XYZ file of C-alpha atoms in Angstrom:
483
model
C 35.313 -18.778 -13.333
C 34.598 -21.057 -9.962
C 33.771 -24.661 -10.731
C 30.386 -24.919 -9.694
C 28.390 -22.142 -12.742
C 31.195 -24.023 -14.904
C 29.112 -27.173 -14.067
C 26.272 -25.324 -14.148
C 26.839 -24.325 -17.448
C 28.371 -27.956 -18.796
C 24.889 -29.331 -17.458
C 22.651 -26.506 -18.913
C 23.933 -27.265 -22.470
C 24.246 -30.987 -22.493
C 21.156 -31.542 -20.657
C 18.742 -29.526 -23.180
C 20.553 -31.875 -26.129
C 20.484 -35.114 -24.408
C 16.478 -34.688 -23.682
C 16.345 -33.536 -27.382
C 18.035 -36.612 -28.732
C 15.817 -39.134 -26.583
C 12.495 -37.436 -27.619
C 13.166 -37.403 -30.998
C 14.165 -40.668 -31.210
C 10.890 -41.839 -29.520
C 8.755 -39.791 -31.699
C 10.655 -41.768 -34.839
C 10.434 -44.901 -33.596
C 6.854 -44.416 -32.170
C 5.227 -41.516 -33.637
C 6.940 -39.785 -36.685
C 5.786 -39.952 -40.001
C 8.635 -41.955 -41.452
C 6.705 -44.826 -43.230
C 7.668 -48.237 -43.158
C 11.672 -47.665 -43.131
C 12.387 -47.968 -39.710
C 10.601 -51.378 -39.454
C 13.597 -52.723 -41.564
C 16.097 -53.600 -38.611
C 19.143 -52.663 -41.337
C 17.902 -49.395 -41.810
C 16.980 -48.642 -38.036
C 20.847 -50.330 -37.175
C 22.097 -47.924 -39.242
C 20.631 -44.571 -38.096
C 21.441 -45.897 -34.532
C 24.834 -46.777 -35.181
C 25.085 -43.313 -37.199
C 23.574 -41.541 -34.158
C 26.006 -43.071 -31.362
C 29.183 -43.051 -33.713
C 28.347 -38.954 -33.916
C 27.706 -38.049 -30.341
C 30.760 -40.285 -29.683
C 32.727 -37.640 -31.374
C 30.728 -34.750 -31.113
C 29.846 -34.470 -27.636
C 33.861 -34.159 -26.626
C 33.971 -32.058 -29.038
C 31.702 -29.930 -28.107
C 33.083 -29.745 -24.339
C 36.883 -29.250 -25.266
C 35.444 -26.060 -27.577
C 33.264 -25.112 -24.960
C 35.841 -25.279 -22.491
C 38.237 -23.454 -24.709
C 35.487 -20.645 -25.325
C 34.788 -20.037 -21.543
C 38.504 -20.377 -20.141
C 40.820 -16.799 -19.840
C 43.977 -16.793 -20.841
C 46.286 -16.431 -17.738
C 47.514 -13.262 -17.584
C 44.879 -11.350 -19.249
C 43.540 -7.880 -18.343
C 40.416 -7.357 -16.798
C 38.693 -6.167 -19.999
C 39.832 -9.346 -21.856
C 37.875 -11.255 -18.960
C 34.667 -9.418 -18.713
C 34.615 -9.884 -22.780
C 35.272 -13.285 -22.593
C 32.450 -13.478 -19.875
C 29.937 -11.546 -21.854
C 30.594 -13.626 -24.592
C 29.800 -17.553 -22.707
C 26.146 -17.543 -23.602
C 26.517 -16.758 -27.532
C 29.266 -18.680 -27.987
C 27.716 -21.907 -26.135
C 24.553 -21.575 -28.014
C 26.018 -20.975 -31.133
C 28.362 -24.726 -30.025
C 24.877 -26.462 -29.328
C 23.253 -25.355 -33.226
C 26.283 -26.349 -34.888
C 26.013 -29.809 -33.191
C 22.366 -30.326 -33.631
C 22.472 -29.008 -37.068
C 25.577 -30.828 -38.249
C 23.609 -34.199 -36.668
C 20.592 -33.410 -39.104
C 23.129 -33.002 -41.616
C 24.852 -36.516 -41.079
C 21.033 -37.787 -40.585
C 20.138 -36.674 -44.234
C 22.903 -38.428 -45.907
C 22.349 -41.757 -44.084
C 19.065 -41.456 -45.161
C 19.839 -40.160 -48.643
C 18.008 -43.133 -50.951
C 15.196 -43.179 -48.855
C 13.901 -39.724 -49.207
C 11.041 -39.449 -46.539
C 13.135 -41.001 -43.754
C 15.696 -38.459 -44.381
C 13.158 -35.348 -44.587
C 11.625 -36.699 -41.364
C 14.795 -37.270 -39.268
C 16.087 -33.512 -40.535
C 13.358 -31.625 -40.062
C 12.504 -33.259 -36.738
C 16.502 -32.386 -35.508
C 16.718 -28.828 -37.197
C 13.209 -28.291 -34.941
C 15.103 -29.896 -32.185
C 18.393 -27.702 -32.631
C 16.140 -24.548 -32.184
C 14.859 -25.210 -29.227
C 17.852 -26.383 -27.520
C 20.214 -23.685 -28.676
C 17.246 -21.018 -27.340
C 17.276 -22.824 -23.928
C 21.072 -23.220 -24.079
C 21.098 -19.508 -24.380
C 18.543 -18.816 -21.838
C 20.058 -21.176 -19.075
C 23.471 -19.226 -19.664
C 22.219 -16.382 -19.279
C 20.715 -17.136 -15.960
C 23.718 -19.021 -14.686
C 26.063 -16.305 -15.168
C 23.892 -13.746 -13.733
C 25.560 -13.259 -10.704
C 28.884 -12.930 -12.659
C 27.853 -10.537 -15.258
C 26.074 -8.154 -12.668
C 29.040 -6.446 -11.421
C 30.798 -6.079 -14.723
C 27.563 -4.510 -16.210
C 26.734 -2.779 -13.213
C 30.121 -0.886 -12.925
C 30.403 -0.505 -16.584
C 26.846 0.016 -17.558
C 25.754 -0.498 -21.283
C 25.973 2.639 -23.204
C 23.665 1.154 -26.481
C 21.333 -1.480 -26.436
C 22.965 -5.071 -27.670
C 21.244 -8.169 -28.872
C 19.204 -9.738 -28.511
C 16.887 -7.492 -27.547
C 13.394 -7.884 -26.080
C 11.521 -8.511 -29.017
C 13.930 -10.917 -30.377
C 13.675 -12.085 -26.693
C 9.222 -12.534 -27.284
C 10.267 -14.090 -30.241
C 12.204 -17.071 -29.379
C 9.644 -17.815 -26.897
C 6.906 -18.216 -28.753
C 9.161 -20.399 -31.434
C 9.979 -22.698 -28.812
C 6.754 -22.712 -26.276
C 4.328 -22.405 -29.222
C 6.126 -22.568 -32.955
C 7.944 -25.313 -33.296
C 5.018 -27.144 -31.650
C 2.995 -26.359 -33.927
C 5.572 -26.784 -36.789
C 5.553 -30.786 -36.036
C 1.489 -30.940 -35.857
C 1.679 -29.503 -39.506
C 4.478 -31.708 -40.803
C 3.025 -34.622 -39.182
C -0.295 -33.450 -40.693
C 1.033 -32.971 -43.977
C 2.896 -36.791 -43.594
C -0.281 -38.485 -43.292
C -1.536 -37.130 -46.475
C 2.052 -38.581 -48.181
C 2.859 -41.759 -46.345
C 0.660 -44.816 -44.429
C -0.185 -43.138 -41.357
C -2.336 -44.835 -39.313
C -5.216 -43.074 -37.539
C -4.226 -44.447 -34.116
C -0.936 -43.049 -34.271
C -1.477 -40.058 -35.430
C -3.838 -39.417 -32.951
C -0.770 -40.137 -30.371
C 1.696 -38.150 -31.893
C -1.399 -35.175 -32.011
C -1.741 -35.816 -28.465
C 1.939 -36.057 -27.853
C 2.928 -33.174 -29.323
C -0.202 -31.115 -27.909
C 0.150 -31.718 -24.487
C 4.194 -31.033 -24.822
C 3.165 -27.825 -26.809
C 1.221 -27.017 -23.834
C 3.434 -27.631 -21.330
C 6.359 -26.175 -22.972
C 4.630 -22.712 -23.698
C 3.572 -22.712 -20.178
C 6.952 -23.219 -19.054
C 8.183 -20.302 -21.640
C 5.988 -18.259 -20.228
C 7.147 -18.350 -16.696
C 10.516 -18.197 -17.709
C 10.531 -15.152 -19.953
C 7.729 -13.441 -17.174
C 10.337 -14.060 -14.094
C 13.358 -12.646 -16.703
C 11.386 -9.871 -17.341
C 9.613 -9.385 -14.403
C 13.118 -9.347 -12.006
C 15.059 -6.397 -13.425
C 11.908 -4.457 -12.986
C 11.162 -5.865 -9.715
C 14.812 -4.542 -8.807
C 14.189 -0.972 -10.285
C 10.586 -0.468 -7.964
C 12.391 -1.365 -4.740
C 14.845 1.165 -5.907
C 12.430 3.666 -6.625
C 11.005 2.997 -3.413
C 13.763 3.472 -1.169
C 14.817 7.349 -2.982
C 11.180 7.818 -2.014
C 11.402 7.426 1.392
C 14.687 9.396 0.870
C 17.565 6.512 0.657
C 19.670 8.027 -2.452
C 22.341 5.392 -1.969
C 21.193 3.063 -3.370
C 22.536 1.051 -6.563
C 20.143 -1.652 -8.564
C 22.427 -4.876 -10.327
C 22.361 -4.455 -14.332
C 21.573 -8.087 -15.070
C 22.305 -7.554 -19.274
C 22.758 -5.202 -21.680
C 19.301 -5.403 -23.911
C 16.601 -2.745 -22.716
C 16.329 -3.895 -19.332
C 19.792 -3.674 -19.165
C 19.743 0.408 -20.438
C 16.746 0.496 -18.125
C 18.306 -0.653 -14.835
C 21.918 1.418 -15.998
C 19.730 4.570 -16.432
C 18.047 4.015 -12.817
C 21.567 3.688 -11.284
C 22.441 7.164 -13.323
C 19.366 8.932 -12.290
C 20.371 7.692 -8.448
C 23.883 9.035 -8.986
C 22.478 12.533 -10.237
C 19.808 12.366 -7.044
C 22.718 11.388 -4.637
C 24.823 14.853 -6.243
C 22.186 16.711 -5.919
C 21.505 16.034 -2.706
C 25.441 16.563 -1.577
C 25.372 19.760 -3.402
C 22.111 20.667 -1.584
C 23.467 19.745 1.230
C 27.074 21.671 0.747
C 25.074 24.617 -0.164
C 22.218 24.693 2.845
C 25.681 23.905 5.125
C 27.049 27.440 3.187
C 24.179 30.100 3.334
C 21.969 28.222 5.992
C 19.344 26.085 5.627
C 16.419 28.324 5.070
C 18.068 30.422 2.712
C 19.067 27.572 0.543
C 15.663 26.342 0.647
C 14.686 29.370 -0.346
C 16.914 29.471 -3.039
C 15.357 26.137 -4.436
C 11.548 27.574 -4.532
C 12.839 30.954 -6.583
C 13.828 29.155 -9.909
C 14.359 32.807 -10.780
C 16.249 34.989 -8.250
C 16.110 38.721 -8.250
C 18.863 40.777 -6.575
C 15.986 43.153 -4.627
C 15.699 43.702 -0.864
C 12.420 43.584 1.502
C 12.286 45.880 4.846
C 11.975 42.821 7.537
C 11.497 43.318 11.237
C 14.279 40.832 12.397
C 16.389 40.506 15.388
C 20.589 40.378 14.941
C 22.761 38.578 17.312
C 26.183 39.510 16.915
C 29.111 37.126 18.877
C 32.947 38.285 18.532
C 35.236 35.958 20.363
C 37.479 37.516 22.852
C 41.675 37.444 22.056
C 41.516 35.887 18.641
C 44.182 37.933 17.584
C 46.704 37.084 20.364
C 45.356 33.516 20.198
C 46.528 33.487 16.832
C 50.092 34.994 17.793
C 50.890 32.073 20.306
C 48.665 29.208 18.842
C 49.767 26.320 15.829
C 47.521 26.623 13.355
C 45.653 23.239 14.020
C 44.745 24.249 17.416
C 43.420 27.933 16.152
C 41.144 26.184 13.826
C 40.158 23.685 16.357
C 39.067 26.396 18.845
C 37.406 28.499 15.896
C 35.631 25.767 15.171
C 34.360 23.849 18.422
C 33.563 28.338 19.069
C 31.237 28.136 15.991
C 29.710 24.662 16.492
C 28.353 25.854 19.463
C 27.297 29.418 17.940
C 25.373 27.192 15.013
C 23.744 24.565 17.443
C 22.369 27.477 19.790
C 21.153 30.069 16.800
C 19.191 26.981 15.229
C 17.909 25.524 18.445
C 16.339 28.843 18.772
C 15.191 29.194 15.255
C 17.852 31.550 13.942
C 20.158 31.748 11.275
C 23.702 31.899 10.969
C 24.379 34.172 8.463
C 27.892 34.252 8.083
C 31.328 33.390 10.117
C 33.726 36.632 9.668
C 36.965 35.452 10.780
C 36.501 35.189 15.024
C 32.943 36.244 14.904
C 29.469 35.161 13.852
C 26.591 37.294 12.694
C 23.298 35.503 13.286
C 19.521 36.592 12.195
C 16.198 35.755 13.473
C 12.629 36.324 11.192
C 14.454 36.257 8.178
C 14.436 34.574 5.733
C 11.574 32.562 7.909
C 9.225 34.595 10.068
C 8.970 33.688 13.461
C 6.669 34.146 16.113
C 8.866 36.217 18.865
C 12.089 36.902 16.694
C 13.165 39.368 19.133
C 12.790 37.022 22.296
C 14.199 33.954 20.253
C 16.917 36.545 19.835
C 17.903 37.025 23.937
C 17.092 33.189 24.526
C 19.766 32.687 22.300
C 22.174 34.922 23.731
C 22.048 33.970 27.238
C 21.887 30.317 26.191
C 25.075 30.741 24.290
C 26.781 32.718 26.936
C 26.294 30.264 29.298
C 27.017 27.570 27.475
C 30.644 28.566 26.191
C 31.568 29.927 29.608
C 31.417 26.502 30.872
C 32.504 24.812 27.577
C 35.998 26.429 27.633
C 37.463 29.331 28.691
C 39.649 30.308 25.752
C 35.819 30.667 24.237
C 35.221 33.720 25.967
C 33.227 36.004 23.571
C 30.939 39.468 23.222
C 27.744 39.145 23.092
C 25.449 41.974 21.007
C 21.519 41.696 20.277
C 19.435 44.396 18.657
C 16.208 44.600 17.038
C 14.450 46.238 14.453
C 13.815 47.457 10.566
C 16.583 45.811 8.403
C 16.758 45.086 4.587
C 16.735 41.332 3.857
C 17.364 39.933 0.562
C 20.315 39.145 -2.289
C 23.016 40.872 -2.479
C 25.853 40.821 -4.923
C 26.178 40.415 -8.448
C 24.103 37.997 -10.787
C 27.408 36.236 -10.923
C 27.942 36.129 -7.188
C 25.505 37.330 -4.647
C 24.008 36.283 -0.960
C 21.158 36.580 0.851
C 22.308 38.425 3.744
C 20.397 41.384 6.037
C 21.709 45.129 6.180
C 20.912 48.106 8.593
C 20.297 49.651 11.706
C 19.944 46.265 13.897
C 23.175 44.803 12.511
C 25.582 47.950 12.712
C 24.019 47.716 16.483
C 24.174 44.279 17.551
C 27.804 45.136 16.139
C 28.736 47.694 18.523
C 26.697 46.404 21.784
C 29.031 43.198 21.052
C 32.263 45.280 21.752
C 30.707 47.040 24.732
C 30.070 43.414 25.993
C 33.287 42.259 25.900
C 34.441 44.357 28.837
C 31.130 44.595 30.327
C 30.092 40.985 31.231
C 30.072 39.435 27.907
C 26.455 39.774 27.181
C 24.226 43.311 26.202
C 21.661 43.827 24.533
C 19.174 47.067 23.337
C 16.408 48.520 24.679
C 14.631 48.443 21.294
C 14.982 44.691 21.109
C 13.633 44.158 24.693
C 10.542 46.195 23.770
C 9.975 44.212 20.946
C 10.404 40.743 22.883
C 7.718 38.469 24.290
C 6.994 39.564 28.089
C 8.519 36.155 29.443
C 11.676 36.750 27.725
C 11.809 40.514 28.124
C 11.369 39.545 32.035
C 14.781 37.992 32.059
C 16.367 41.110 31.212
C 16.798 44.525 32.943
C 18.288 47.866 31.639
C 21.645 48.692 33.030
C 23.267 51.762 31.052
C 22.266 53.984 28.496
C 25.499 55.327 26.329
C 26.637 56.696 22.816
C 28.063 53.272 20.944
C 30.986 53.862 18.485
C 30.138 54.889 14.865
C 26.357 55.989 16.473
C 24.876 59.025 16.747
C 22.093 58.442 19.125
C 21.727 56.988 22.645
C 21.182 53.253 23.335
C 19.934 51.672 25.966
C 21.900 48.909 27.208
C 20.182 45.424 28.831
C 21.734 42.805 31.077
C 20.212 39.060 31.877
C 18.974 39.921 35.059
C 21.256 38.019 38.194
């Protein structure tokens, strides 16, 4: 551990003892109910001389154990160091209530012939060692905060540990309100027993009042601000997944229910930030409409719907003998840059990709989404596209197909393994009108899916053949982008 929250921690557990030690002397020299006996100079020598003779020995003590307690062996594993660092705040607190109570102990025995002296001077420490073992514990805590974080927050809590929060309310209202009120009774109770005079007591009342007062207030804003701060941490978390930041992790400051509250935050970010990979795996897979889709029907059915779509069909040109004289690498890097353009067109234009078969793309437009001018979107898209890999590179040289009309849209497969794909007329078409393109300009599309476009759109195109394609039995006719 650094030297500074070593000091930190030397100071937060002397400090709380020393400011113990001077108060309660006051209140017995001034205050307490302890009769006449500390008027008689031997007696009061005595307890003083008892006093410094035990911090002289306890207080180094104390430090070498403490020291001892919060020091790693050299050498040790990382779990042996996280333990040990888990472990400073019990084992300092527990270091501070053995001194203070041992002290009340060696208090009592001075004082054993003069019986109220002794009750006095032990209850008054014993009071004394539970407050300064609970802030002991409490400034610990806080000092090694930034320490125990990142242990806890990369090996979250599984169970919660103690103390918990209730044990947590507890000690505050012990040492803000209890023990407080613990002295006003005993001191109550003394001036019933011994010669109390009404002037003092009223000072020790007021004494004890206004530090009752000021101590629960102080309690309060501690335990609030320990309480407050893990949950503080979880809201800002919450807030940035809602505005759609999933990486985000929150510190796990202990390992009581805040603790479990802030690990289970960081697990329920973890599960968001799968989700949201696989979501995004999956819409980069079937497209994202389709995976959207996907998402609203909890409960798929494999059915079809007739849907009037539009099918663009693009086969690259030579993939074959591109494959024959090409490494590997650079296939795949030509395949791809070919399909990163096929994807960034199709969307632009509000298609979908459907699926990549080896060198060639099938794309769809009004399914699964409607669209205004499916058809049109359709031809924008293939002229776009064939311009655009003509002067992107020309090993990209591709055919071009578009057709138009009734098709069956929906899952397809087995309720082990399906996809939502389209099947018909339009695609067996766009199919065939792509091979015709390749030796006739790169581009063609049919008649049916001019008819069906938008008047601007269907403007841009002219019909330039009409023909029997392969596999049909009818006549098609066969449109060109006009020059």
């Amino acid at each position: 551990m650094p030297p500074a929250p070593r000091a930190a921690l030397a100071l937060g557990t002397l400090f709380p003892s020393v400011c113990g030690a001077v108060v309660i002397g006051v209140m017995a020299s001034l205050g307490l109910p302890t009769g006449s006996a500390l008027a008689d100079p031997s007696v009061l020598r005595t307890n003083v001389c008892a006093a410094v003779v035990y911090m002289v020995v306890s207080i180094p003590s104390a430090c070498v154990l403490g020291l001892w307690w919060t020091t790693v062996p050299v050498g040790s594993d990382q779990l042996t160091r996280h333990a040990v660092l888990m472990r400073i705040p019990a084992r300092l607190t527990s270091i501070s209530a053995t001194v203070w109570t041992v002290a009340a102990a060696v208090l009592v025995t001075v004082n054993g012939h003069r019986l109220w002296l002794a009750t006095t001077l032990g209850v008054s420490t014993l009071l004394g060692a539970t407050v300064t073992a609970t802030l002991t514990y409490w400034w610990c805590t806080r000092i090694l905060r930034p320490h125990v974080a990142p242990v806890l927050t990369r090996n979250p809590p599984l169970r919660r540990q103690r103390p918990s929060l209730r044990t947590r309310a507890v000690a505050a209202w012990v040492v803000g309100t209890g023990v407080p009120l613990l002295m006003l009774m005993f001191v109550a109770v003394s001036s019933l027993v011994v010669e109390y005079p009404g002037d003092r007591l009223a000072v020790v009342v007021l004494g004890l009042g206004g530090g009752a007062a000021l101590s629960g207030l102080f309690v309060t804003i501690f335990t609030a601000t320990t309480t407050a701060d893990p949950i503080e941490e979880v809201r800002r978390g919450m807030s940035r997944i809602a505005d759609g930041h999933y990486d985000v992790t929150v510190p796990v400051f202990d390992a009581s229910e805040l603790g479990l509250l802030q690990a289970g935050f960081n697990a329920m970010a973890e599960g968001l930030r799968e989700r949201e990979r696989l979501r995004d795996l999956f819409g980069r897979h079937v497209g994202r409409d389709v995976a959207r889709l996907a998402e609203e029907n909890q409960s798929p059915q494999l059915v079809g719907v007739n849907r009037e779509v539009a099918v663009l069909f693009v086969d690259l040109v030579g993939s074959t003998r591109m494959a024959l004289h090409m490494a590997p690498e650079e296939l795949v890097a030509v395949l791809n840059s070919f399909f990163a353009v096929v994807v960034d067109v199709v969307e632009r234009h509000s298609g979908w990709v459907n699926k990549f078969e080896g060198d060639a793309a099938l794309a769809v437009f009004g399914a699964p989404q409607s669209i205004p001018d499916h058809a049109g979107s359709a031809l924008a898209a293939a002229r776009e596209l064939s311009a655009t890999m003509a002067s992107a590179d020309p090993r990209m040289a591709a055919g071009i197909g578009v057709s138009a009309g009734i098709a069956v849209a929906g899952n397809i497969g087995d309720p082990r393994r399906y996809e939502y794909t389209v099947v018909g007329d339009p695609v067996n078409e766009a199919a065939r009108l792509s091979e015709y393109a390749k030796s006739h300009g790169g581009i063609a599309a049919s008649g049916s899916t001019l008819q069906r476009a938008g008047s601007e759109e269907a403007a841009r195109w002219r019909v330039v053949s009409s023909c029997i394609l392969r596999g049909r039995d009818t006549t098609t006719d066969i449109a060109m982008p006009s020059a």
